[in-house]
PDB file of C-alpha atoms in Angstrom:
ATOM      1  CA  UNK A  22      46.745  67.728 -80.867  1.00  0.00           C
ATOM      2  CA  UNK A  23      47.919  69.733 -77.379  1.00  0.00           C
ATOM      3  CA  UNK A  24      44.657  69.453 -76.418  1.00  0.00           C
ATOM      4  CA  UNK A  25      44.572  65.527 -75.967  1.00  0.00           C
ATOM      5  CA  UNK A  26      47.834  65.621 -74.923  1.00  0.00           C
ATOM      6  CA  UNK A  27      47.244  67.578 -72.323  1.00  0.00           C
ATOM      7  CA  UNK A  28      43.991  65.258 -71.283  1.00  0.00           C
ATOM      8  CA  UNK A  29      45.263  62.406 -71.638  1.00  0.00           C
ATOM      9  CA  UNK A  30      48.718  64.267 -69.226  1.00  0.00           C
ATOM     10  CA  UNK A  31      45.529  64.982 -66.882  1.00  0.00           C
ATOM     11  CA  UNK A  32      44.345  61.875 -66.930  1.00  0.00           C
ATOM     12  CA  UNK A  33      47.253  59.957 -66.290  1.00  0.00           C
ATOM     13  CA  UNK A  34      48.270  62.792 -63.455  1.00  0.00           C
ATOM     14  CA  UNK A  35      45.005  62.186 -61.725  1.00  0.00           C
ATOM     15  CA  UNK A  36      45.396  58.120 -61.917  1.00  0.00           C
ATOM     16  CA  UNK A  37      48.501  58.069 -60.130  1.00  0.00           C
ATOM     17  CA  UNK A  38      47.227  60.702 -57.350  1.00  0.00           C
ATOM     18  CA  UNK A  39      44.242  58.424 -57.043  1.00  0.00           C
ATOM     19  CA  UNK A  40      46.658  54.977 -56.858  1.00  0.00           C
ATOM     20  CA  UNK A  41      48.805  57.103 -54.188  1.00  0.00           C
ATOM     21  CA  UNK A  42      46.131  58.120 -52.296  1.00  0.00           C
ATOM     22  CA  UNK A  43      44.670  54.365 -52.226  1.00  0.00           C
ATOM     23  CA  UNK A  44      48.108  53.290 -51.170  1.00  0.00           C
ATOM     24  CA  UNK A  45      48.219  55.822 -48.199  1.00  0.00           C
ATOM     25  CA  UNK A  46      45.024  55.132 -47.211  1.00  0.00           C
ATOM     26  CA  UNK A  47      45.499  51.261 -46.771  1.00  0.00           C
ATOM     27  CA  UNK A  48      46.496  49.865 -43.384  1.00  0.00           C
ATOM     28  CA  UNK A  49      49.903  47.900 -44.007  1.00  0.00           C
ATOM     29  CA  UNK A  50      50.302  45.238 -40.978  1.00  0.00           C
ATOM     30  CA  UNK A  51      53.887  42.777 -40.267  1.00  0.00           C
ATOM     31  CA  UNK A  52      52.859  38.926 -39.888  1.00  0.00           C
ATOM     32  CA  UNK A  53      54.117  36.312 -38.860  1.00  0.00           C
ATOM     33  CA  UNK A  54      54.212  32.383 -39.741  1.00  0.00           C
ATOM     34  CA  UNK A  55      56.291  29.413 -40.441  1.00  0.00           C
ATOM     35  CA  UNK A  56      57.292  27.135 -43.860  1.00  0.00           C
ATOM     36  CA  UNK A  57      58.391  24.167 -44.920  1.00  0.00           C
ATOM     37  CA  UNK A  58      59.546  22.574 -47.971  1.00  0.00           C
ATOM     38  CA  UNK A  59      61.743  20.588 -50.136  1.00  0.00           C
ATOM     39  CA  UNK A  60      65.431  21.531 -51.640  1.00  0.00           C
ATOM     40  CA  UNK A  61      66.745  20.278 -54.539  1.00  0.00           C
ATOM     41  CA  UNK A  62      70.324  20.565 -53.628  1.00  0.00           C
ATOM     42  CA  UNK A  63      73.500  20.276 -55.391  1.00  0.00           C
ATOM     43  CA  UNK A  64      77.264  21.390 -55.667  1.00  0.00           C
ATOM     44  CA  UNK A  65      78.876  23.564 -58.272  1.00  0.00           C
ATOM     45  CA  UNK A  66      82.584  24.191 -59.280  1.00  0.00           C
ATOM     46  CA  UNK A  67      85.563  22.384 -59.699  1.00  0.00           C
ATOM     47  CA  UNK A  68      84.064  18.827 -59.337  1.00  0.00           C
ATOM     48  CA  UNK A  69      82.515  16.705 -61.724  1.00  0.00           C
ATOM     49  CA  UNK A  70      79.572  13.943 -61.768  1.00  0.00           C
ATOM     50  CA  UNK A  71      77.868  15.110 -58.572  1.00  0.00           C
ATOM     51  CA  UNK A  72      73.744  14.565 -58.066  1.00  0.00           C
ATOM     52  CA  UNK A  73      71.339  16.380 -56.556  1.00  0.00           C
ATOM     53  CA  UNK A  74      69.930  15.296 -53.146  1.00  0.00           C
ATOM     54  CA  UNK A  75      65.904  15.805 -52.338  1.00  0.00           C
ATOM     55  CA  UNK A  76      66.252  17.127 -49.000  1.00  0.00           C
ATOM     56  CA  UNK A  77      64.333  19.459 -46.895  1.00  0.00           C
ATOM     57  CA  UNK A  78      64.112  23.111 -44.987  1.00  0.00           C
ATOM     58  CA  UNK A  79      61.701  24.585 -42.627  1.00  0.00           C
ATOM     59  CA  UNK A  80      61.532  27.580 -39.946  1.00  0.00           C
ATOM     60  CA  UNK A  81      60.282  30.907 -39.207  1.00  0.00           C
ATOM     61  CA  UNK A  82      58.974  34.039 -41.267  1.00  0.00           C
ATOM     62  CA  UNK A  83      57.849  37.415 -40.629  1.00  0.00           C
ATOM     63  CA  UNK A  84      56.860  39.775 -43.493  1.00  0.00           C
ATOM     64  CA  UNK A  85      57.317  43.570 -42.719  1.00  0.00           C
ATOM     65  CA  UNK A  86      55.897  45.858 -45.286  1.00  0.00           C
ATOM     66  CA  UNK A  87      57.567  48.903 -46.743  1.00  0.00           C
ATOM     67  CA  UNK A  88      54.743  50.341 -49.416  1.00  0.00           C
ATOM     68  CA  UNK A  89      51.185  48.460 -50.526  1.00  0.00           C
ATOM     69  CA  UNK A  90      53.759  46.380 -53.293  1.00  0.00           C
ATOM     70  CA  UNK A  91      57.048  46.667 -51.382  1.00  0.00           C
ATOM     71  CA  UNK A  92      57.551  43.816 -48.482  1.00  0.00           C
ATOM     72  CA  UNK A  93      60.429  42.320 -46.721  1.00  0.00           C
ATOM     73  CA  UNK A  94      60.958  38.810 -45.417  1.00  0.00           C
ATOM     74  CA  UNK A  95      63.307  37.714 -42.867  1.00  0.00           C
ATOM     75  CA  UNK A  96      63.561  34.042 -42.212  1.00  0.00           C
ATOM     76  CA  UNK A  97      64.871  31.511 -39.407  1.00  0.00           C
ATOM     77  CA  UNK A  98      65.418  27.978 -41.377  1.00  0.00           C
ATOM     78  CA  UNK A  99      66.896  24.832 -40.731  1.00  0.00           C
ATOM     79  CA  UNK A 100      68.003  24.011 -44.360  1.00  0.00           C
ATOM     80  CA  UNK A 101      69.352  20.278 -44.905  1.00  0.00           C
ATOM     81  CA  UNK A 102      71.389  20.381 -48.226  1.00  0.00           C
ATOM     82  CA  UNK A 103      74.422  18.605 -50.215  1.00  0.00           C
ATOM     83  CA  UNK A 104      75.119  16.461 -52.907  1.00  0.00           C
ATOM     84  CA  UNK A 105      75.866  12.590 -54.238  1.00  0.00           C
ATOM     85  CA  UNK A 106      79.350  11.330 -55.308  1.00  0.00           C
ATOM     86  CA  UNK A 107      80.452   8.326 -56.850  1.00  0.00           C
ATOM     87  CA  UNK A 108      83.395   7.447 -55.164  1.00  0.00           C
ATOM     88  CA  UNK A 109      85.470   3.980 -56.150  1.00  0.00           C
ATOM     89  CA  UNK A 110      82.218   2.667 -57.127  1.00  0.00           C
ATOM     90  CA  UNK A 111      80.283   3.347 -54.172  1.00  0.00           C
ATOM     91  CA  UNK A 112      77.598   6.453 -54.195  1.00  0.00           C
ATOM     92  CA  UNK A 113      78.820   8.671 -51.337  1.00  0.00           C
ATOM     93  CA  UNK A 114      76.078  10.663 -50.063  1.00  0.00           C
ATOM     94  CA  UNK A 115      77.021  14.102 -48.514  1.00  0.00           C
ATOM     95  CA  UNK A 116      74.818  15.907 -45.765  1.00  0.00           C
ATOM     96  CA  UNK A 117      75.243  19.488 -44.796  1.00  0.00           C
ATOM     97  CA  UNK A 118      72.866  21.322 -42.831  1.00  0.00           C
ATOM     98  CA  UNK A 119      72.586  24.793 -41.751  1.00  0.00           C
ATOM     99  CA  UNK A 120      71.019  27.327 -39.785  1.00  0.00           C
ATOM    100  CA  UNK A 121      70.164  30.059 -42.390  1.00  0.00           C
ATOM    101  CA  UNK A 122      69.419  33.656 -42.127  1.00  0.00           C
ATOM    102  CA  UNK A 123      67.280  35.217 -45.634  1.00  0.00           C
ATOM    103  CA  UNK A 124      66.287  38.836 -45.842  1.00  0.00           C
ATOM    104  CA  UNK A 125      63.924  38.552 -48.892  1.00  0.00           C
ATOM    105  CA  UNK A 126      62.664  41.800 -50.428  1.00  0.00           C
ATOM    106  CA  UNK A 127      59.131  40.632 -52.017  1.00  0.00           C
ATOM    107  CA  UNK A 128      58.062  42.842 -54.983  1.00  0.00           C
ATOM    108  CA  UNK A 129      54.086  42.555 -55.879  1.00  0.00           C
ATOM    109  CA  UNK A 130      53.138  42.524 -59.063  1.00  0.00           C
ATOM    110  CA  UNK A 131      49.373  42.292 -58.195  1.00  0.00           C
ATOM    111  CA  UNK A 132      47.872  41.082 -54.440  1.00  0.00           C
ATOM    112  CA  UNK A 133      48.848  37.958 -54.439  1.00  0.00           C
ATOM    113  CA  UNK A 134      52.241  37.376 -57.248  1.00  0.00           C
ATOM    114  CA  UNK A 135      55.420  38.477 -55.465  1.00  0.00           C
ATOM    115  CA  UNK A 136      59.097  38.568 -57.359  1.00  0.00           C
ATOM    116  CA  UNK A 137      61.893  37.861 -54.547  1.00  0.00           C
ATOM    117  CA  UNK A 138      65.556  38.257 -54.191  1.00  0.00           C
ATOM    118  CA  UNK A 139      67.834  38.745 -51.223  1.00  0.00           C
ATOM    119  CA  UNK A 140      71.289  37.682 -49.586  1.00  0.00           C
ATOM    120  CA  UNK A 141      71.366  34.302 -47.126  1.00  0.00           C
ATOM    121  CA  UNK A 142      74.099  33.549 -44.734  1.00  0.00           C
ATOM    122  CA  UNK A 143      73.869  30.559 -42.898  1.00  0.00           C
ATOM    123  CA  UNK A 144      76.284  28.425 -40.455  1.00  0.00           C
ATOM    124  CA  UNK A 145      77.147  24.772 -40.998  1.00  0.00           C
ATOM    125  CA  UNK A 146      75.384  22.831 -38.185  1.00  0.00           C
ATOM    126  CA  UNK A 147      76.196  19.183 -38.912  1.00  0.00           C
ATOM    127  CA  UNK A 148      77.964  17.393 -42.371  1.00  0.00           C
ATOM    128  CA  UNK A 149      77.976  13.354 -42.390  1.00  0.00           C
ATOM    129  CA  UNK A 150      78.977  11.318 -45.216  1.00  0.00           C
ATOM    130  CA  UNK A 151      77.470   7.761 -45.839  1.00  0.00           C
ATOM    131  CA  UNK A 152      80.873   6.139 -46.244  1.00  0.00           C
ATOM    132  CA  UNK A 153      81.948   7.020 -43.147  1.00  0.00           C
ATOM    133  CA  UNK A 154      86.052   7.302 -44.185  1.00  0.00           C
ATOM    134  CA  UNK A 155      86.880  10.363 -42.047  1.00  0.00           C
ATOM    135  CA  UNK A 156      85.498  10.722 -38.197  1.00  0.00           C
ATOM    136  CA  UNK A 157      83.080  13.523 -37.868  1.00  0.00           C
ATOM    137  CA  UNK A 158      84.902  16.128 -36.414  1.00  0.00           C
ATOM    138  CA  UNK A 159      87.465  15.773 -39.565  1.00  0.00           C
ATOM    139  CA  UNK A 160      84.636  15.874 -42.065  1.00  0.00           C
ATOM    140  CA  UNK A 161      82.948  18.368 -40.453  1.00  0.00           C
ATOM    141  CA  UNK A 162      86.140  20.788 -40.954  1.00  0.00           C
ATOM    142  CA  UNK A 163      86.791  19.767 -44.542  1.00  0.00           C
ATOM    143  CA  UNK A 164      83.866  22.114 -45.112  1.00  0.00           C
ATOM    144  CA  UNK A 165      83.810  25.904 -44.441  1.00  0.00           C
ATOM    145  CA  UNK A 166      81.302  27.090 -41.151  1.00  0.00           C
ATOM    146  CA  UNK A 167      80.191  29.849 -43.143  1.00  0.00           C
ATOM    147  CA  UNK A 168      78.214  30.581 -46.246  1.00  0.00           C
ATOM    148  CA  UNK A 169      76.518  33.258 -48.343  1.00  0.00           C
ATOM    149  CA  UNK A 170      74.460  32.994 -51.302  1.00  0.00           C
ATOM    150  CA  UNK A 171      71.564  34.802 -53.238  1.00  0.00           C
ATOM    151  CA  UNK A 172      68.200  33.886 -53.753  1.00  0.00           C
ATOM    152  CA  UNK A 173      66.154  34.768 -56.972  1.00  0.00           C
ATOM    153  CA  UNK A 174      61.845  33.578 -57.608  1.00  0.00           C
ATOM    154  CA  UNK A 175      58.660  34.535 -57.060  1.00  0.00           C
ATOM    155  CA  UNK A 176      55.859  33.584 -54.285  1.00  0.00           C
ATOM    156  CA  UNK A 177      52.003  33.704 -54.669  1.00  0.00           C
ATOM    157  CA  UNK A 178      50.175  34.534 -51.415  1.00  0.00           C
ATOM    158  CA  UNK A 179      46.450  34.230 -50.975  1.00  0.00           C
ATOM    159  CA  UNK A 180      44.356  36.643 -48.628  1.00  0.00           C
ATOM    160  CA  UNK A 181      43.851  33.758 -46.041  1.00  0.00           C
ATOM    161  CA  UNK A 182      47.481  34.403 -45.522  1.00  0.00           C
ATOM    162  CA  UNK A 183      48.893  30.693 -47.046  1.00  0.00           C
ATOM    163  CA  UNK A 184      51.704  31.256 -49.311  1.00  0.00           C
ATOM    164  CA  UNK A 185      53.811  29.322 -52.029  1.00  0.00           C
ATOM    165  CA  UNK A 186      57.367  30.072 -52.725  1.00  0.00           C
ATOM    166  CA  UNK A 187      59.695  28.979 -55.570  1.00  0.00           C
ATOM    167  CA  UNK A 188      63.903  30.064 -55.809  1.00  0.00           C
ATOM    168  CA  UNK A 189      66.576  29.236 -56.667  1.00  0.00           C
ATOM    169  CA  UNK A 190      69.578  29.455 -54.022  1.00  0.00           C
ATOM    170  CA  UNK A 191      72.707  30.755 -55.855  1.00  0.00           C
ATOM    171  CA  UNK A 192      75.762  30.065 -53.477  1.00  0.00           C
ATOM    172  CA  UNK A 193      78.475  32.990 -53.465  1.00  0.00           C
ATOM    173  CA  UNK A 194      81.463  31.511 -51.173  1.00  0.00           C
ATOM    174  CA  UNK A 195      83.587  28.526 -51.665  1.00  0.00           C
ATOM    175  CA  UNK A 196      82.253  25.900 -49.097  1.00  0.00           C
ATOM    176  CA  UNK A 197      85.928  23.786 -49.178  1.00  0.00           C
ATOM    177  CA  UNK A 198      87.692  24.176 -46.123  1.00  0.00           C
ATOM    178  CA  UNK A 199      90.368  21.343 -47.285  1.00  0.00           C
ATOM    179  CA  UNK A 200      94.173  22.700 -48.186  1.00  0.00           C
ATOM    180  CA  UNK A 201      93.328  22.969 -52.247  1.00  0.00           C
ATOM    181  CA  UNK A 202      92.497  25.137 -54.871  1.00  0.00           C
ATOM    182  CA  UNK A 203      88.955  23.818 -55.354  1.00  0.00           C
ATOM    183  CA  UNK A 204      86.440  25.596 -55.290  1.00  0.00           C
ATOM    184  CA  UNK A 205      82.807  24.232 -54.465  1.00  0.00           C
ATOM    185  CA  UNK A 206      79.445  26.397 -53.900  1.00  0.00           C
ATOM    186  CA  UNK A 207      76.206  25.224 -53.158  1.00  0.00           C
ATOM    187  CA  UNK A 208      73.137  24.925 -55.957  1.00  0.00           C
ATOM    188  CA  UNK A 209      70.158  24.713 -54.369  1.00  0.00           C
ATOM    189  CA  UNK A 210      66.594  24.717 -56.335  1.00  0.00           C
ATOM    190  CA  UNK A 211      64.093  25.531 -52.913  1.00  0.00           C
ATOM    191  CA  UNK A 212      60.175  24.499 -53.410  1.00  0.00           C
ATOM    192  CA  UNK A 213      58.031  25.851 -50.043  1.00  0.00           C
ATOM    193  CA  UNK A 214      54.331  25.994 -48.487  1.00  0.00           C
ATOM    194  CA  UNK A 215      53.536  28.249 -45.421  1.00  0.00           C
ATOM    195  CA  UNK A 216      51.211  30.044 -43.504  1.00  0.00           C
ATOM    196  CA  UNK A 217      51.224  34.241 -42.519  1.00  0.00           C
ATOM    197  CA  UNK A 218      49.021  34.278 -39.252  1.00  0.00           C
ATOM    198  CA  UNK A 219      46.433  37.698 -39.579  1.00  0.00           C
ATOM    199  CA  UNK A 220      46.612  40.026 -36.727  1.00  0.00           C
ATOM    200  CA  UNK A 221      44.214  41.341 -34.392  1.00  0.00           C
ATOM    201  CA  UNK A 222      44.000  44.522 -36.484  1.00  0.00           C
ATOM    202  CA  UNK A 223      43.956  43.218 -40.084  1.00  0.00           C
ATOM    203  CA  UNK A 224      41.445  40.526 -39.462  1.00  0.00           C
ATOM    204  CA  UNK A 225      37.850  41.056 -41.719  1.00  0.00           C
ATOM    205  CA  UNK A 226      35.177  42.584 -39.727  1.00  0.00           C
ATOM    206  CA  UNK A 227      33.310  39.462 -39.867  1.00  0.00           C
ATOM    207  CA  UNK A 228      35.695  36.899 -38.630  1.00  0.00           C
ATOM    208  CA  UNK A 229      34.528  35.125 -35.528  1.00  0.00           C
ATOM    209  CA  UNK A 230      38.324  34.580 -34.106  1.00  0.00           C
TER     210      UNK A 230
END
């Protein structure tokens, strides 16, 4: 009975060594690319019979590595959310749009399936309304300039360096700016497509570029 324990101990000692090893010996390299993509945005809080708005995001990524499974993401997007009322009748639709900031930390569970999660801030760059009631400056500042949230989903990245992402954007800070006790936070589902350009020195022996 000691015996096998102890081989099977040895065993299991000398898989991890050789997994180490593997993971030492493997170039890691930072890339960079772009995405793009649709949000499925909404509100959440105290306000009742809002829709979701298909709207869109797209910017700048760079993956650093940490370990072979361990990766970081920071991202530059332009992220055009909000949210549908029905207001006297008449569907209000609600645009806010911000310049966003992720830092994504990108587990992988094999080569190519990543879990994500990470903190956003972002700054309000526009808000327009379709029924127009308030001038833009005063709608604009019925809305907070500032706001964090936290993303949770997964990605799937293929070898040429394309990538598919999937989260959901969990908003932390009340985005009312208006004198009341309300409280609304953004609800965003995120659905995105981009590219990770190879570097000169991770680049297969064999390609011609």
């Amino acid at each position: 009975m000691m015996k096998n324990i102890f081989l099977t101990a040895s065993l299991l000692l000398i898989i991890v060594n050789s997994i180490n090893a593997q993971d030492e010996d493997e170039a890691l390299y930072t890339r960079a690319g772009f995405k793009f993509g649709l949000n499925y945005a909404n509100i959440s809080g105290d306000v009742k019979d809002t829709d979701a708005r298909m709207r869109m995001h797209l910017g700048a990524v760079i993956e650093f590595p940490v370990t072979r499974r361990f990766f970081v993401q920071a991202e530059v997007l332009y992220s055009a959310q909000g949210y549908k009322i029905e207001e006297s009748g008449v569907e209000n639709k609600i645009s806010l749009n911000y310049l966003m900031l992720p830092v994504i930390t990108k587990f992988y569970l094999t080569d190519k399936f990543s879990l994500e999660t990470g903190p956003q801030l972002a700054t309000l760059a526009n808000a327009t309304e379709s029924k127009e009631e308030d001038s833009s400056n005063e709608f604009f500042d019925s809305f907070s300039d500032f706001d964090f949230s936290w993303s949770f989903g997964g990605g799937y990245k293929l070898e040429s360096g394309l990538f598919f992402q999937a989260r959901y954007n969990l908003g932390l800070t009340n985005i009312n700016n208006l004198d009341t006790t309300d409280s609304f936070k953004h609800s965003v589902a995120q659905f995105s497509i981009g590219y990770l350009f190879k570097t000169k020195n991770n680049r297969r022996q064999n390609d011609n570029f």
